[in-house]
Amino acid sequence: MLNDYLRRHDGVITLGQARAAGFSWRAVQRRLQSGEWVRCSRGVYFVDDRPFSDAARVRAAVWGYGPGAVASGLTAAWWHALTRFAPEIAEVTVPRGSHGRRHPDTRVRRRNLDECDVVERRGLRVTSLPLTVVEAAAQRGGGPKLMDNALQRHVDLNSLWHAHLRNKGRTGAPRSRRLLQAASDGSRSAAERLLIKTLRDAGITGWKANYRVAGYRVDVGFPGPRVAIEVDGMAFHSGAEEFQIDRERQNAIVLKSWQVLRFTWLDLTEYPDRVLTIIRAAIRRANQP
């Protein structure tokens, strides 16, 4: 029974869990003295017969702050499998009134979470998926890409807005709001404005916004070299009907001997230099004899 428990909990166990499994305090002490168990923090132990994995490290970090502690931010994002790599510093949220020292390699946030913003995953309390996405996307190492991927596969925009509004006073809330606004219905127009700003800041000229080509308006057109640029909001906004219309208009534009470059909101926010390099290369190629 104990081995099964340890297997499911990455080799980490608390004193309370050990006692519930029938271990006395003296039995726990014997295992610590023999080196079978290693103390991670007060009342939290690792059974040292297996590798100390990232999952064990995160679990021990959260359990070290007591039963009210919750993994949050990028730590919760990794636990939810939204990111590939566990952060080196585990973020743990504890109730505002809790006391105790901060443990090494952890970042503590003191706040009271709504019950609907906390879930249990594989025996560990973590922030719910919507709150995790909203918070992790606003942190370095998360960003728009994390939110974009989550919206495509795991959550909907309404749930993200609700999680954000329930936790408005938190650290990073203004950046979260900007990301959510860009992901809302105005995402395409926000991406268009960002494209125009990017072109202006880079000193690229010869373009016209909302330029008409083949009976359609493209977001930005370069009439001389015949290069059209189209931008999209976050990928999850593309429904089947919109997808079909976009392909028909793109084909019509290409038949008029125009190059069509397509960029996403994610391209413009995360990789603007790459966007500019592609645009310049397309114009250069079009101007070659």
Coordinates of C-alpha atoms in Angstrom, one line a residue:
M1 CA 0.0 0.0 0.0
L2 CA 2.8 2.4 0.9
N3 CA 4.8 1.6 -2.3
D4 CA 1.7 2.2 -4.4
Y5 CA 1.2 5.6 -2.7
L6 CA 4.8 6.6 -3.2
R7 CA 4.7 5.5 -6.9
R8 CA 1.7 7.7 -7.5
H9 CA 3.2 10.7 -5.6
D10 CA 6.7 10.6 -7.0
G11 CA 8.3 9.2 -3.9
V12 CA 7.2 12.2 -1.7
I13 CA 5.3 11.7 1.5
T14 CA 4.3 14.0 4.4
L15 CA 4.4 13.1 8.1
G16 CA 0.6 13.2 8.2
Q17 CA 0.4 10.8 5.3
A18 CA 2.9 8.5 6.8
R19 CA 1.0 8.4 10.1
A20 CA -2.2 7.7 8.2
A21 CA -0.4 4.7 6.6
G22 CA 0.4 3.3 10.0
F23 CA 3.9 4.8 10.6
S24 CA 4.7 6.1 14.1
W25 CA 7.0 9.1 14.6
R26 CA 9.7 6.8 15.8
A27 CA 9.4 4.7 12.6
V28 CA 9.7 7.8 10.5
Q29 CA 12.8 8.8 12.5
R30 CA 14.4 5.4 11.9
R31 CA 14.0 5.8 8.2
L32 CA 15.5 9.3 8.2
Q33 CA 18.5 8.1 10.3
S34 CA 19.1 5.2 8.0
G35 CA 19.0 7.4 4.9
E36 CA 16.0 5.6 3.4
W37 CA 14.0 8.8 3.7
V38 CA 15.4 12.3 3.1
R39 CA 13.9 15.4 4.7
C40 CA 12.8 18.0 2.1
S41 CA 11.3 20.4 4.6
R42 CA 9.5 20.2 7.9
G43 CA 7.1 17.3 7.8
V44 CA 7.9 16.4 4.1
Y45 CA 10.1 13.5 3.1
F46 CA 11.4 11.9 -0.1
V47 CA 11.9 8.1 -0.2
D48 CA 15.5 7.9 -1.6
D49 CA 15.1 4.8 -3.6
R50 CA 14.4 6.5 -6.9
P51 CA 15.5 9.7 -8.9
F52 CA 14.5 13.0 -7.4
S53 CA 12.4 14.1 -10.4
D54 CA 11.0 17.5 -11.3
A55 CA 7.6 16.2 -10.3
A56 CA 9.0 15.2 -6.9
R57 CA 10.7 18.6 -6.5
V58 CA 7.5 20.5 -7.3
R59 CA 5.3 18.2 -5.1
A60 CA 7.7 18.5 -2.1
A61 CA 7.8 22.3 -2.6
V62 CA 4.1 22.7 -2.5
W63 CA 3.5 20.2 0.3
G64 CA 6.2 22.0 2.3
Y65 CA 3.9 25.0 2.8
G66 CA 1.1 22.9 4.3
P67 CA -2.3 21.6 3.2
G68 CA -3.6 25.1 2.0
A69 CA -0.7 25.5 -0.5
V70 CA -1.3 25.5 -4.2
A71 CA 1.1 25.3 -7.2
S72 CA 0.6 28.3 -9.4
G73 CA 2.0 30.3 -12.3
L74 CA 4.4 28.5 -14.6
T75 CA 4.8 25.7 -12.0
A76 CA 1.1 24.9 -12.4
A77 CA 1.4 25.3 -16.2
W78 CA 4.0 22.6 -16.2
W79 CA 1.9 20.4 -13.9
H80 CA -1.1 20.8 -16.3
A81 CA 1.3 19.9 -19.2
L82 CA 1.0 23.3 -20.8
T83 CA 4.8 23.7 -20.9
R84 CA 7.6 21.2 -21.5
F85 CA 10.0 22.2 -18.8
A86 CA 9.5 22.6 -15.0
P87 CA 10.7 26.0 -13.8
E88 CA 13.7 25.9 -11.5
I89 CA 11.9 28.1 -8.9
A90 CA 8.6 26.6 -7.9
E91 CA 5.8 29.1 -7.5
V92 CA 3.5 28.3 -4.5
T93 CA 0.4 30.2 -3.5
V94 CA -0.6 30.1 0.1
P95 CA -3.5 31.7 2.0
R96 CA -2.9 35.3 3.0
G97 CA -3.0 34.6 6.7
S98 CA -0.5 31.7 6.6
H99 CA 2.9 32.0 8.4
G100 CA 6.2 30.3 8.1
R101 CA 9.6 30.8 6.4
R102 CA 10.1 30.8 2.7
H103 CA 11.8 27.6 1.6
P104 CA 14.8 27.6 -0.8
D105 CA 14.0 27.4 -4.6
T106 CA 10.4 28.5 -4.2
R107 CA 8.5 31.7 -4.8
V108 CA 5.6 32.4 -2.5
R109 CA 2.5 34.3 -3.3
R110 CA 0.1 35.1 -0.4
R111 CA -3.5 35.4 -1.4
N112 CA -6.9 33.8 -1.0
L113 CA -8.1 31.8 -4.0
D114 CA -11.7 31.1 -4.9
E115 CA -12.6 27.4 -4.6
C116 CA -13.3 27.2 -8.3
D117 CA -9.7 28.4 -9.0
V118 CA -8.1 25.4 -7.3
V119 CA -8.2 21.8 -8.6
E120 CA -6.4 18.6 -7.6
R121 CA -4.2 16.9 -10.3
R122 CA -2.4 13.7 -9.5
G123 CA -2.8 14.3 -5.8
L124 CA -1.4 17.9 -5.8
R125 CA -3.4 21.1 -5.4
V126 CA -2.8 23.4 -8.3
T127 CA -4.5 26.5 -9.7
S128 CA -7.3 25.6 -12.1
L129 CA -6.5 25.5 -15.9
P130 CA -8.1 28.9 -16.7
L131 CA -6.4 30.7 -13.9
T132 CA -3.1 28.9 -14.7
V133 CA -3.3 30.0 -18.3
V134 CA -4.1 33.6 -17.5
E135 CA -1.2 33.9 -14.9
A136 CA 1.4 31.8 -16.7
A137 CA 0.9 33.7 -20.0
A138 CA 1.7 36.9 -18.3
Q139 CA 5.0 35.6 -16.9
R140 CA 8.4 35.4 -18.6
G141 CA 8.7 31.9 -20.1
G142 CA 4.9 31.7 -20.8
G143 CA 3.8 34.5 -23.0
P144 CA 1.2 34.7 -25.8
K145 CA 2.2 31.4 -27.2
L146 CA 1.1 29.6 -24.1
M147 CA -2.3 31.3 -24.2
D148 CA -2.7 30.7 -27.9
N149 CA -1.9 26.9 -27.5
A150 CA -4.2 26.6 -24.5
L151 CA -7.1 28.3 -26.4
Q152 CA -6.7 25.9 -29.3
R153 CA -6.7 22.8 -27.2
H154 CA -7.8 23.2 -23.6
V155 CA -9.8 26.2 -22.6
D156 CA -12.2 28.8 -24.0
L157 CA -11.9 32.6 -23.8
N158 CA -14.9 33.1 -21.5
S159 CA -13.4 30.9 -18.8
L160 CA -10.1 32.9 -19.0
W161 CA -11.9 36.2 -18.6
H162 CA -13.8 34.9 -15.6
A163 CA -10.6 33.7 -14.0
H164 CA -9.0 37.0 -14.7
L165 CA -11.8 39.1 -13.2
R166 CA -12.0 36.9 -10.1
N167 CA -8.3 37.7 -9.4
K168 CA -7.9 41.3 -10.7
G169 CA -5.6 42.5 -7.9
R170 CA -2.9 39.9 -8.5
T171 CA 0.6 40.5 -9.8
G172 CA 0.7 40.5 -13.6
A173 CA -3.0 41.3 -14.0
P174 CA -2.5 44.3 -16.4
R175 CA -0.5 42.1 -18.8
S176 CA -3.1 39.4 -18.6
R177 CA -5.8 41.8 -19.4
R178 CA -3.9 43.0 -22.5
L179 CA -3.4 39.4 -23.7
L180 CA -7.1 38.6 -23.2
Q181 CA -8.1 41.8 -25.1
A182 CA -5.9 40.9 -27.9
A183 CA -7.4 37.3 -27.9
S184 CA -11.0 38.6 -27.9
D185 CA -13.1 39.5 -30.9
G186 CA -10.8 42.5 -31.8
S187 CA -7.7 40.3 -32.1
R188 CA -7.5 40.7 -35.8
S189 CA -7.7 44.5 -35.7
A190 CA -5.2 44.5 -32.9
A191 CA -2.8 42.4 -35.0
E192 CA -3.3 44.8 -38.0
R193 CA -2.4 47.8 -35.8
L194 CA 0.6 46.0 -34.5
L195 CA 1.7 45.2 -38.1
I196 CA 1.5 48.8 -39.1
K197 CA 3.4 49.9 -36.1
T198 CA 6.1 47.3 -36.8
L199 CA 6.5 48.5 -40.4
R200 CA 6.7 52.2 -39.3
D201 CA 9.2 51.5 -36.5
A202 CA 11.4 49.6 -39.0
G203 CA 11.3 52.5 -41.5
I204 CA 9.7 50.3 -44.2
T205 CA 7.8 52.4 -46.7
G206 CA 5.8 52.0 -50.0
W207 CA 2.8 50.2 -48.4
K208 CA -0.8 51.0 -48.0
A209 CA -3.2 49.8 -45.3
N210 CA -6.5 48.1 -46.3
Y211 CA -5.4 48.1 -50.0
R212 CA -7.8 46.7 -52.6
V213 CA -6.5 43.8 -54.7
A214 CA -8.7 41.6 -57.0
G215 CA -11.8 42.9 -55.4
Y216 CA -10.7 42.2 -51.8
R217 CA -9.0 44.3 -49.2
V218 CA -5.7 43.1 -47.9
D219 CA -4.4 44.3 -44.5
V220 CA -1.3 45.8 -46.0
G221 CA -0.3 46.0 -49.7
F222 CA 2.9 47.0 -51.4
P223 CA 1.6 48.1 -54.9
G224 CA 5.0 48.3 -56.5
P225 CA 6.4 44.9 -55.8
R226 CA 2.9 43.4 -55.5
V227 CA 3.3 42.0 -52.0
A228 CA 0.2 41.6 -49.8
I229 CA 0.3 41.0 -46.1
E230 CA -2.5 39.4 -44.2
V231 CA -2.6 39.1 -40.4
D232 CA -4.7 36.8 -38.2
G233 CA -5.7 37.0 -34.6
M234 CA -5.1 33.9 -32.4
A235 CA -5.5 30.7 -34.3
F236 CA -8.5 29.5 -32.4
H237 CA -10.7 32.2 -34.0
S238 CA -10.5 30.6 -37.4
G239 CA -13.7 28.7 -38.0
A240 CA -14.4 26.5 -41.1
E241 CA -16.3 29.2 -42.9
E242 CA -13.7 31.9 -42.3
F243 CA -11.0 29.5 -43.3
Q244 CA -12.7 28.8 -46.7
I245 CA -13.3 32.5 -47.4
D246 CA -9.7 33.4 -46.6
R247 CA -8.5 30.7 -49.1
E248 CA -10.7 31.9 -51.9
R249 CA -9.6 35.5 -51.5
Q250 CA -5.9 34.4 -51.3
N251 CA -6.3 32.4 -54.5
A252 CA -7.8 35.4 -56.3
I253 CA -5.0 37.7 -55.1
V254 CA -2.3 35.2 -56.2
L255 CA -3.9 34.9 -59.7
K256 CA -3.3 38.7 -60.0
S257 CA 0.4 38.0 -59.7
W258 CA 0.7 39.1 -56.1
Q259 CA 2.8 37.4 -53.3
V260 CA 0.7 36.8 -50.2
L261 CA 2.5 36.7 -46.8
R262 CA 0.4 35.6 -43.8
F263 CA 1.4 36.3 -40.2
T264 CA -0.3 35.6 -36.9
W265 CA -0.7 37.8 -33.9
L266 CA 1.8 35.5 -32.2
D267 CA 4.4 36.2 -35.0
L268 CA 4.0 39.9 -34.5
T269 CA 4.3 39.8 -30.7
E270 CA 7.0 37.2 -30.3
Y271 CA 9.0 37.3 -33.5
P272 CA 8.8 40.8 -35.1
D273 CA 12.4 40.7 -36.4
R274 CA 11.6 37.5 -38.3
V275 CA 8.4 39.0 -39.7
L276 CA 10.4 42.0 -41.0
T277 CA 13.1 39.8 -42.5
I278 CA 10.5 37.8 -44.5
I279 CA 8.8 41.0 -45.7
R280 CA 12.0 42.5 -46.8
A281 CA 13.0 39.3 -48.6
A282 CA 9.7 39.2 -50.5
I283 CA 10.0 42.8 -51.6
R284 CA 13.6 42.3 -52.7
R285 CA 12.7 39.2 -54.7
A286 CA 9.8 41.0 -56.4
N287 CA 12.0 43.8 -57.4
Q288 CA 14.6 41.6 -59.0
P289 CA 14.5 41.7 -62.9

